[in-house]
N, CA, C and O atoms as CSV, one atom per row, in Angstrom:
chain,resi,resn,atom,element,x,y,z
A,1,UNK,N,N,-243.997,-84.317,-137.204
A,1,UNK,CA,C,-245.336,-84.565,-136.722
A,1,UNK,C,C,-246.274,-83.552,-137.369
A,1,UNK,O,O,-246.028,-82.356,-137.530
A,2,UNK,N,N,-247.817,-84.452,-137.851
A,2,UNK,CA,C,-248.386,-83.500,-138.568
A,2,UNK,C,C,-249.590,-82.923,-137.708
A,2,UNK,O,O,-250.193,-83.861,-137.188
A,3,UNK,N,N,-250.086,-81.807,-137.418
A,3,UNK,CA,C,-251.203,-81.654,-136.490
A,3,UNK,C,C,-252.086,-80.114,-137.403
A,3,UNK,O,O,-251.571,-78.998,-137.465
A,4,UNK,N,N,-253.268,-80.431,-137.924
A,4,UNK,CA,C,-253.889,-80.316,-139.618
A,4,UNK,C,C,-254.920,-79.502,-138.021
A,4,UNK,O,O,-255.202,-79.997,-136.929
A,5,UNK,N,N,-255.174,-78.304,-138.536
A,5,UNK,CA,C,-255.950,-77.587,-137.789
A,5,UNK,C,C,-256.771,-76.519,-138.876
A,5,UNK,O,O,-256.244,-75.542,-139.408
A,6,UNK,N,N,-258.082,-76.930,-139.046
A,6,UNK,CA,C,-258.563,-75.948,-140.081
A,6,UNK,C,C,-259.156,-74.270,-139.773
A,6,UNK,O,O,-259.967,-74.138,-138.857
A,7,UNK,N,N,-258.785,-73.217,-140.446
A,7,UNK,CA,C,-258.660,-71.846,-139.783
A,7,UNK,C,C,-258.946,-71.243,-140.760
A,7,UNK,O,O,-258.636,-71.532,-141.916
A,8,UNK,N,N,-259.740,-70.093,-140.285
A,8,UNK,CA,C,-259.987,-68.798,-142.164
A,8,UNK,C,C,-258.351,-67.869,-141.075
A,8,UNK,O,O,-258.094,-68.178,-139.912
A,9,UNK,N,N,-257.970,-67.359,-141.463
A,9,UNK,CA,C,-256.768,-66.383,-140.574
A,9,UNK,C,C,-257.822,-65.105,-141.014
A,9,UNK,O,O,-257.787,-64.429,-139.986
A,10,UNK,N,N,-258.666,-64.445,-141.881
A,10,UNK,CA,C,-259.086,-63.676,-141.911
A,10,UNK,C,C,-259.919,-63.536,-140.776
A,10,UNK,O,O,-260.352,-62.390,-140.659
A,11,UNK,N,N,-260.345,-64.467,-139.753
A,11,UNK,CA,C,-260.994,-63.975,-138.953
A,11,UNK,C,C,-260.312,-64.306,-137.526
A,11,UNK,O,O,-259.497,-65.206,-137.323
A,12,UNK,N,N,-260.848,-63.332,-136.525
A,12,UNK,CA,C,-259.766,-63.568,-135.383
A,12,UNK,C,C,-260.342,-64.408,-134.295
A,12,UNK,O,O,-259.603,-64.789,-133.387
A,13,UNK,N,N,-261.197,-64.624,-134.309
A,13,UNK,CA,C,-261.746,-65.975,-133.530
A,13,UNK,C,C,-260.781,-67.103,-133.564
A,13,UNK,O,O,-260.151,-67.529,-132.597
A,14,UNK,N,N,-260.715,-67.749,-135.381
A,14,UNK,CA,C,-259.853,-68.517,-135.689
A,14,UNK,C,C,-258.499,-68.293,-135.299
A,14,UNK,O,O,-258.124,-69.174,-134.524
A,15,UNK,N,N,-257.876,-67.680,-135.480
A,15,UNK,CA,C,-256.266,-67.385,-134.977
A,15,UNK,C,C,-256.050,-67.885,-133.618
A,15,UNK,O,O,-255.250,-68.660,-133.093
A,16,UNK,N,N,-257.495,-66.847,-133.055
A,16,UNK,CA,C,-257.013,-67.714,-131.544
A,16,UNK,C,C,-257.160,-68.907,-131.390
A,16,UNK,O,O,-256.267,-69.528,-130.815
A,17,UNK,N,N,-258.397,-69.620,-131.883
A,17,UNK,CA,C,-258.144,-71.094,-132.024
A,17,UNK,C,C,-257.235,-71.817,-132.372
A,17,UNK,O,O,-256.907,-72.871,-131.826
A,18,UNK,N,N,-256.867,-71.442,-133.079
A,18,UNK,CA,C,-255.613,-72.045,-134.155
A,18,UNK,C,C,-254.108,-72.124,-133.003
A,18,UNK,O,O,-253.558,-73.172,-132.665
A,19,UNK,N,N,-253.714,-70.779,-132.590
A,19,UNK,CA,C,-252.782,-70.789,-131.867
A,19,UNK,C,C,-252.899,-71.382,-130.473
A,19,UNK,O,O,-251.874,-71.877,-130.005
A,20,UNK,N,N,-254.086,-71.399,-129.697
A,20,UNK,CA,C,-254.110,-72.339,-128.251
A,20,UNK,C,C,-254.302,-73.658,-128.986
A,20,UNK,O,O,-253.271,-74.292,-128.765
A,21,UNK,N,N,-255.278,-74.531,-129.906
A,21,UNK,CA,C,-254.870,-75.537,-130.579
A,21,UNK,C,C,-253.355,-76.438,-130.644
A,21,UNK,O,O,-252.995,-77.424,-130.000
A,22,UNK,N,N,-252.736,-75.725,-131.595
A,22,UNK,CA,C,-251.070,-75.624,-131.362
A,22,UNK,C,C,-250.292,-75.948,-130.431
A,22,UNK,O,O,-249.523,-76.908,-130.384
A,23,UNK,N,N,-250.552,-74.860,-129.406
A,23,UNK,CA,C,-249.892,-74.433,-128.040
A,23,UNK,C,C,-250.268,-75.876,-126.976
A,23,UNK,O,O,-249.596,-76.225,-126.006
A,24,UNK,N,N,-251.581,-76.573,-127.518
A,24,UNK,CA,C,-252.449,-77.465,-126.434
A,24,UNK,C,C,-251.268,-78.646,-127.034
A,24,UNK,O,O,-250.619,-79.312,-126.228
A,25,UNK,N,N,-251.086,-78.807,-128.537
A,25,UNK,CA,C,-250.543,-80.461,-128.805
A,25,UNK,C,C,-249.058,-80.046,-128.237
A,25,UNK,O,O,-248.697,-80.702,-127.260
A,26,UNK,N,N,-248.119,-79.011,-128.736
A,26,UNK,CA,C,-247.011,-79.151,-128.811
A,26,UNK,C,C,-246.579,-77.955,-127.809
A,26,UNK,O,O,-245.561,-77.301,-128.037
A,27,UNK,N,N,-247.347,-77.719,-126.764
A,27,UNK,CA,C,-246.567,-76.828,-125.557
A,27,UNK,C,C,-246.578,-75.355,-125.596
A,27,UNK,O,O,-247.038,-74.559,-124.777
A,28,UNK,N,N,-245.700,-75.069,-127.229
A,28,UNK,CA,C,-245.467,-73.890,-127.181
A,28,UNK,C,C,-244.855,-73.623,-128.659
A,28,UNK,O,O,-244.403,-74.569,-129.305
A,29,UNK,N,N,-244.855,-72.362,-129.149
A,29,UNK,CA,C,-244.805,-71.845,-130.708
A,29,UNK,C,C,-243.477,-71.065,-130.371
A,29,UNK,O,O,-243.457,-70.224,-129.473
A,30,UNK,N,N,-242.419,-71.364,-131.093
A,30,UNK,CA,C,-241.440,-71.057,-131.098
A,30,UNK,C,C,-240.990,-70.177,-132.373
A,30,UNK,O,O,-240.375,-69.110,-132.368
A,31,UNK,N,N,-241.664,-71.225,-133.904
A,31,UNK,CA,C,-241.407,-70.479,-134.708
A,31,UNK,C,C,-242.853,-70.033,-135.734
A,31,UNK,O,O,-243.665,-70.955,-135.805
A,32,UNK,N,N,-243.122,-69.149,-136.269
A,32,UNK,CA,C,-244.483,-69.215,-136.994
A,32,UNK,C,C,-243.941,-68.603,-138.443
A,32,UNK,O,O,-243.308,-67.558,-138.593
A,33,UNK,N,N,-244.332,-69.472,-139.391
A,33,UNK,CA,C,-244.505,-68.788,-140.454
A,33,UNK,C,C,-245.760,-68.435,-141.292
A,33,UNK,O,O,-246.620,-69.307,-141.412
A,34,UNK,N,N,-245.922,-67.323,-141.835
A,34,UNK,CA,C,-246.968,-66.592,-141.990
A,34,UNK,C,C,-246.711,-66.730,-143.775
A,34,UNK,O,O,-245.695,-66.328,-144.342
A,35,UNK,N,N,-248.055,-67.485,-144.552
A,35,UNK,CA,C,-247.828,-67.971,-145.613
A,35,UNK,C,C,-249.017,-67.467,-146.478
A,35,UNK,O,O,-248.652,-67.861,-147.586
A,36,UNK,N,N,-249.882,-67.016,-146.620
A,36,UNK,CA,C,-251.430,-66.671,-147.215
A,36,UNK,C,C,-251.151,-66.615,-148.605
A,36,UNK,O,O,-252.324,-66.446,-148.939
A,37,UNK,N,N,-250.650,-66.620,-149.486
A,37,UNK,CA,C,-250.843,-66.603,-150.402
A,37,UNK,C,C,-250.786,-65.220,-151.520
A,37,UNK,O,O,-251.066,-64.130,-151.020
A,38,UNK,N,N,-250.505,-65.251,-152.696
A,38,UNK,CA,C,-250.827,-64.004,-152.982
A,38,UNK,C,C,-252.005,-62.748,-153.553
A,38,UNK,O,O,-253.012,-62.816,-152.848
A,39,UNK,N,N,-252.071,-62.132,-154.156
A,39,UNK,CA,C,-253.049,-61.069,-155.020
A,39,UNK,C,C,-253.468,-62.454,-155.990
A,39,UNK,O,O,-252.851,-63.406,-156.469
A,40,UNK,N,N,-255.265,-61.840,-155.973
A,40,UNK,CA,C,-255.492,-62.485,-157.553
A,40,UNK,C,C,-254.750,-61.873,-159.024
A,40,UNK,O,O,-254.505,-60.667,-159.040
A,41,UNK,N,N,-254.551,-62.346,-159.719
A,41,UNK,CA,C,-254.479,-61.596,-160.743
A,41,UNK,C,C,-255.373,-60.783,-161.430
A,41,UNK,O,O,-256.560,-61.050,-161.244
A,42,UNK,N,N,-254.982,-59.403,-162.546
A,42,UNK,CA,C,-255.267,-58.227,-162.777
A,42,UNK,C,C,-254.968,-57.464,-162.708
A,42,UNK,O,O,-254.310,-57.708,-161.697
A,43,UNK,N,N,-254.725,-56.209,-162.936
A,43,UNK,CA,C,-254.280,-55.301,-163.159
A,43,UNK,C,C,-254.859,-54.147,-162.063
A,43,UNK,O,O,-255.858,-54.564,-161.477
A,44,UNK,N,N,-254.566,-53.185,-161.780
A,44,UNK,CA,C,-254.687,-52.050,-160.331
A,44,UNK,C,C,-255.883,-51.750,-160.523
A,44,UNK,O,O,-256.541,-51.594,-159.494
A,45,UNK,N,N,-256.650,-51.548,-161.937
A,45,UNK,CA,C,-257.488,-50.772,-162.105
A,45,UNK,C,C,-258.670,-51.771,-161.877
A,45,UNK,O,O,-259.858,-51.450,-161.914
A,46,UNK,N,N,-258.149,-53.117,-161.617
A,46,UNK,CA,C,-259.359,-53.944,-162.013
A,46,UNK,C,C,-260.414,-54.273,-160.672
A,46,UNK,O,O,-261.640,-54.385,-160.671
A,47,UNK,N,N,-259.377,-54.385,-159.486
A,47,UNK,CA,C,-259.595,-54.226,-158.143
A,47,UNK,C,C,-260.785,-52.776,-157.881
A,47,UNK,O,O,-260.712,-51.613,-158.277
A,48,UNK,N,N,-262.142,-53.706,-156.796
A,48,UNK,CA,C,-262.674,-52.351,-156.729
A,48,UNK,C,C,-262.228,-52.559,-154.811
A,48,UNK,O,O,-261.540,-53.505,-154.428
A,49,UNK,N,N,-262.754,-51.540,-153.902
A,49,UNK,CA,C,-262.648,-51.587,-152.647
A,49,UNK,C,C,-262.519,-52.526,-151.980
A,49,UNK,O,O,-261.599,-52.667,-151.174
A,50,UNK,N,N,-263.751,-53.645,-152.272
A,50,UNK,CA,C,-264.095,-55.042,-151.687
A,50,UNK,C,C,-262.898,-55.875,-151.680
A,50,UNK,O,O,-262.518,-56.370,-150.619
A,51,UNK,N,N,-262.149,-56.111,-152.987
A,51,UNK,CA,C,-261.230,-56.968,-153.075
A,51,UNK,C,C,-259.999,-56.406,-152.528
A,51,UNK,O,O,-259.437,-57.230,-151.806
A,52,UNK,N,N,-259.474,-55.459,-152.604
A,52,UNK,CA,C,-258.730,-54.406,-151.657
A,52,UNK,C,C,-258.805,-55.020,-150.068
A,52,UNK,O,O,-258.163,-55.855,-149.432
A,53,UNK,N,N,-259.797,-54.247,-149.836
A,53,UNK,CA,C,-260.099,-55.304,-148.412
A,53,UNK,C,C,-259.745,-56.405,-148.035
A,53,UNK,O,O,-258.848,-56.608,-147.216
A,54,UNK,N,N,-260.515,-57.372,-148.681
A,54,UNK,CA,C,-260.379,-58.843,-148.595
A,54,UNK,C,C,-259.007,-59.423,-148.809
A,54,UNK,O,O,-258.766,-60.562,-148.410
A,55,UNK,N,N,-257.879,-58.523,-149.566
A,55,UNK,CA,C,-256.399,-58.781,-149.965
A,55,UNK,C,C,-255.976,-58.576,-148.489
A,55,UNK,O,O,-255.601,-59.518,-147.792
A,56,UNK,N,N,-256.076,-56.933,-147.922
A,56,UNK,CA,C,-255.553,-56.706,-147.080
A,56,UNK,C,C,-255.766,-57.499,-145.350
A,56,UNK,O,O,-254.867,-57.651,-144.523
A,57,UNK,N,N,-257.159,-57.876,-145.210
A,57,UNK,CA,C,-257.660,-59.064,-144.182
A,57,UNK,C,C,-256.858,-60.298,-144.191
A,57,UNK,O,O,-256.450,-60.972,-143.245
A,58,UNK,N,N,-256.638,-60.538,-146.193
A,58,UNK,CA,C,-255.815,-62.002,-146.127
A,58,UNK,C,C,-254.084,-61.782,-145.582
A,58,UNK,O,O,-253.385,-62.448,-144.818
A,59,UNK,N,N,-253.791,-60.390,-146.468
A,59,UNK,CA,C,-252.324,-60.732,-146.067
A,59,UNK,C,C,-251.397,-59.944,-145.041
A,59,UNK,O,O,-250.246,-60.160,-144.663
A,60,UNK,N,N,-252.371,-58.897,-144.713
A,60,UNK,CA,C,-251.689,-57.897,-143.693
A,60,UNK,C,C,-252.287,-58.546,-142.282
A,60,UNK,O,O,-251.567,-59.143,-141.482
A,61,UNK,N,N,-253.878,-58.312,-142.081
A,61,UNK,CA,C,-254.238,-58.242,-140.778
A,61,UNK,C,C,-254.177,-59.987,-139.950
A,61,UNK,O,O,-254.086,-60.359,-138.780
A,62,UNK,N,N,-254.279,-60.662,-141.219
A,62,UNK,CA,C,-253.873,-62.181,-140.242
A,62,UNK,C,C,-252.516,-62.377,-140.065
A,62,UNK,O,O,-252.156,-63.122,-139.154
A,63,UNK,N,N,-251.698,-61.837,-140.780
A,63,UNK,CA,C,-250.380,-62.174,-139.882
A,63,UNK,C,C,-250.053,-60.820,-138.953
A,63,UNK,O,O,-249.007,-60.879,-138.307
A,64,UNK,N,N,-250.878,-59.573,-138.829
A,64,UNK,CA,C,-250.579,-58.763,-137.661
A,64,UNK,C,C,-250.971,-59.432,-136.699
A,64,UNK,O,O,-250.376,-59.258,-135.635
A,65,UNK,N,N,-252.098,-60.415,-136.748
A,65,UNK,CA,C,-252.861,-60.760,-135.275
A,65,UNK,C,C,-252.603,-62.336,-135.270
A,65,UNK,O,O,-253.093,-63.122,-134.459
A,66,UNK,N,N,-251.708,-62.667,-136.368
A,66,UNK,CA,C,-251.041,-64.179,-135.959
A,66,UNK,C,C,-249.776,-63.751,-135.228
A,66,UNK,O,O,-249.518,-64.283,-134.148
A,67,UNK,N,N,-248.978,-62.835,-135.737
A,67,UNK,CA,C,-247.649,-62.201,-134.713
A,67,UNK,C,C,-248.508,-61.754,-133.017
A,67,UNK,O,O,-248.242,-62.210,-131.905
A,68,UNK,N,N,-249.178,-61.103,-133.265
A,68,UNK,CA,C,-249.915,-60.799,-131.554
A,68,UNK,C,C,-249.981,-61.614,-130.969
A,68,UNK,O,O,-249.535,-61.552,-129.823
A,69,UNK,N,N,-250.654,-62.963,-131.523
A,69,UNK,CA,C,-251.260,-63.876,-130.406
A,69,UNK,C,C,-249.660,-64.807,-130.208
A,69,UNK,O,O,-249.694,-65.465,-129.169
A,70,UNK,N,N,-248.571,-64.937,-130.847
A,70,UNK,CA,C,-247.324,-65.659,-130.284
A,70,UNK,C,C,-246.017,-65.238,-129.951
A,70,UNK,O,O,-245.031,-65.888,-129.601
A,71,UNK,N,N,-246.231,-63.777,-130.163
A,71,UNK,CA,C,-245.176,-62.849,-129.669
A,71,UNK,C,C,-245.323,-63.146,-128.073
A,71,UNK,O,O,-244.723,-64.103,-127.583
A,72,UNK,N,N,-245.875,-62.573,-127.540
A,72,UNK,CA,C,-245.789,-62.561,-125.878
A,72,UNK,C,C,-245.091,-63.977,-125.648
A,72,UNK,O,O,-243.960,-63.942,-125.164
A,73,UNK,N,N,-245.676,-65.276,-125.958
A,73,UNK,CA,C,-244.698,-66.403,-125.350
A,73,UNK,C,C,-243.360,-66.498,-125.670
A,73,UNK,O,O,-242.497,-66.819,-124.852
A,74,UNK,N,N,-243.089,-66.145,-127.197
A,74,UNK,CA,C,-241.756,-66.254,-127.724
A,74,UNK,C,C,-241.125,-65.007,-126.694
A,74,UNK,O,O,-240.239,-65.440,-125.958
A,75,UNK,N,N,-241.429,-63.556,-126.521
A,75,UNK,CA,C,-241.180,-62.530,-125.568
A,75,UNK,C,C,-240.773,-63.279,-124.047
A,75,UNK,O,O,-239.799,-62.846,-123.431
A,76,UNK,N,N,-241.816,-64.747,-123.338
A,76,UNK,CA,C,-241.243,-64.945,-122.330
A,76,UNK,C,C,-240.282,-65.885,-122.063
A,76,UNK,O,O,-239.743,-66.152,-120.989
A,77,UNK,N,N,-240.091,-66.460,-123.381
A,77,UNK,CA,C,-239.104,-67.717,-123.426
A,77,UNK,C,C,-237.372,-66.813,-123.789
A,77,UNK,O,O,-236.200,-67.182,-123.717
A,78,UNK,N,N,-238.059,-65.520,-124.181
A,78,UNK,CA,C,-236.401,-64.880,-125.145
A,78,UNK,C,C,-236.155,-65.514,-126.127
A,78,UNK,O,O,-235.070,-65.257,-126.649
A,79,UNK,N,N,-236.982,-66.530,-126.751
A,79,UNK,CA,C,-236.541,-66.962,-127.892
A,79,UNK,C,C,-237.993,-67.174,-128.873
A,79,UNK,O,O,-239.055,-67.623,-128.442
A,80,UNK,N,N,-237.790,-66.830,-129.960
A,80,UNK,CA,C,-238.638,-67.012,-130.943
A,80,UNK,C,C,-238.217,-66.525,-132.481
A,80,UNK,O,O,-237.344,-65.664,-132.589
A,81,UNK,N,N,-238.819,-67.061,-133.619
A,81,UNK,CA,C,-238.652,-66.739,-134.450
A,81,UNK,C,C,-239.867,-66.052,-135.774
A,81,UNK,O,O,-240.738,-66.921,-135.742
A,82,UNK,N,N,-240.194,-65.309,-136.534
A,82,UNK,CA,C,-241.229,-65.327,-137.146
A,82,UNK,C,C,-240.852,-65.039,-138.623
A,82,UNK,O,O,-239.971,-64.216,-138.872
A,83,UNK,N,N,-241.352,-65.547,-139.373
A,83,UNK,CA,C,-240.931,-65.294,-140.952
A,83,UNK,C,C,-242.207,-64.916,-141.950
A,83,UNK,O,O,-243.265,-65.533,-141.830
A,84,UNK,N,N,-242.093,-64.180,-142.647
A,84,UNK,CA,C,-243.641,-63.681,-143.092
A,84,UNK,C,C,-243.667,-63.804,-144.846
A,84,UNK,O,O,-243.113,-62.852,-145.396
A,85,UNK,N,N,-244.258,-64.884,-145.793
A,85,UNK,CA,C,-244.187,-64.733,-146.472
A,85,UNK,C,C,-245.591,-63.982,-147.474
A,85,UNK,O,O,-246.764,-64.315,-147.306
A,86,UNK,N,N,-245.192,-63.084,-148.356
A,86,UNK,CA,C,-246.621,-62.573,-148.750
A,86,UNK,C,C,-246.681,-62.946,-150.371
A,86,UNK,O,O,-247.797,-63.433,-150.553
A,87,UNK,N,N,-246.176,-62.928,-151.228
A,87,UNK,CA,C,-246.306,-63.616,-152.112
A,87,UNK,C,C,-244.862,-64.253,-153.222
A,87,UNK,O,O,-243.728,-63.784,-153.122
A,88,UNK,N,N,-245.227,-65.351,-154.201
A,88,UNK,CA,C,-244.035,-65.264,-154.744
A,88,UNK,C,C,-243.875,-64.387,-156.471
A,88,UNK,O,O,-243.135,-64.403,-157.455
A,89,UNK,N,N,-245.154,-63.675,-155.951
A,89,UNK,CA,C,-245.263,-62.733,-157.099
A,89,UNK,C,C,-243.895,-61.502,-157.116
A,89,UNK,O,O,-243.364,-61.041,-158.126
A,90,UNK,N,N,-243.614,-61.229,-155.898
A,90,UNK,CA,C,-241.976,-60.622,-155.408
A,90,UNK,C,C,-240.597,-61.320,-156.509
A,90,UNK,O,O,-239.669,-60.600,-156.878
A,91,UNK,N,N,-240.695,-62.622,-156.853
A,91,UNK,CA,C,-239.952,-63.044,-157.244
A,91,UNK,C,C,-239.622,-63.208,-158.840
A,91,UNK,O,O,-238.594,-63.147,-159.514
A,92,UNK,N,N,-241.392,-63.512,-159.179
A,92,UNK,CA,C,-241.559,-63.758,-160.589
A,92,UNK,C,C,-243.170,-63.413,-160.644
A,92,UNK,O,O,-244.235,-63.840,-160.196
A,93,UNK,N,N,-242.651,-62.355,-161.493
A,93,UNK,CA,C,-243.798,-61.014,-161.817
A,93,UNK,C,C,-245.227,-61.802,-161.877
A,93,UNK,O,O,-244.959,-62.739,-162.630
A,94,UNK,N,N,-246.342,-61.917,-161.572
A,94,UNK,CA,C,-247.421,-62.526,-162.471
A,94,UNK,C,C,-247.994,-60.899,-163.221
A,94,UNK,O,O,-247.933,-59.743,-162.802
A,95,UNK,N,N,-248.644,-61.624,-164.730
A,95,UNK,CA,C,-249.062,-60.910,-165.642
A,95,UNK,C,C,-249.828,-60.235,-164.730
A,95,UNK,O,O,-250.311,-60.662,-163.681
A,96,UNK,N,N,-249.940,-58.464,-165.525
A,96,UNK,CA,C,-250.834,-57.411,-165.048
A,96,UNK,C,C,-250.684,-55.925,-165.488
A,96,UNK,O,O,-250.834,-55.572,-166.657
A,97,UNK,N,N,-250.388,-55.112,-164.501
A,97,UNK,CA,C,-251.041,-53.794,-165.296
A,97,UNK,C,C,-249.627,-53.842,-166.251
A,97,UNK,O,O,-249.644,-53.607,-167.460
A,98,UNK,N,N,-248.303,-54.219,-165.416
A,98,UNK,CA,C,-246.594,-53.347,-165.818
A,98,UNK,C,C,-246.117,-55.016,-166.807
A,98,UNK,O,O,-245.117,-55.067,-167.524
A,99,UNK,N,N,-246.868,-55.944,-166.649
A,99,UNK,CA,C,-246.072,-57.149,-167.251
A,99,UNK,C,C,-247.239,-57.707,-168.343
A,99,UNK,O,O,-248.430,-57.807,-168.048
A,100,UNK,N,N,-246.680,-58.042,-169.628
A,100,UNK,CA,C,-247.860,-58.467,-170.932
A,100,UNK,C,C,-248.121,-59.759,-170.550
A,100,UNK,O,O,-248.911,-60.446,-171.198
């Protein structure tokens, strides 16, 4: 079953929407996976503060405060699962400062 809920995760308004949304069609969140995507490409030096930021909003702080808002139910059921993916640049390098 498909249930298409549109969300920035950078902001936390949305999350909570997103997760009572969810919680309203299908009861309850058992498992969440946390998917955002990765770094633009470039190299370390190329990044100034702003984009720094905006990396860290996309891939740290929406899945800290997507884990917040479905921990406690998975906590009262004893069962839950969460899987966090951050990029597949982990796997296969994209070009930048260390790769030609």
């Amino acid at each position: 079953e498909v249930f298409p809920v549109v969300a920035d995760v950078t902001q936390p308004e949305d999350i909570q929407r997103l997760v009572t949304n969810v919680e309203e069609q299908f009861g309850q969140i058992d498992i969440l996976v946390s998917n955002a995507g990765g770094p633009p490409t470039g190299t370390f030096l190329d990044f100034d503060d702003a984009a720094w930021e905006a990396a860290l909003r996309l891939n740290l702080m929406s899945t800290i405060r997507l884990c917040r808002a479905v921990l406690p139910g998975m906590r009262a059921r004893g069962w839950g699962r969460i899987v966090n993916i951050t990029s597949a640049s982990v796997k296969q390098p994209m070009k930048g400062e260390f790769r030609p």
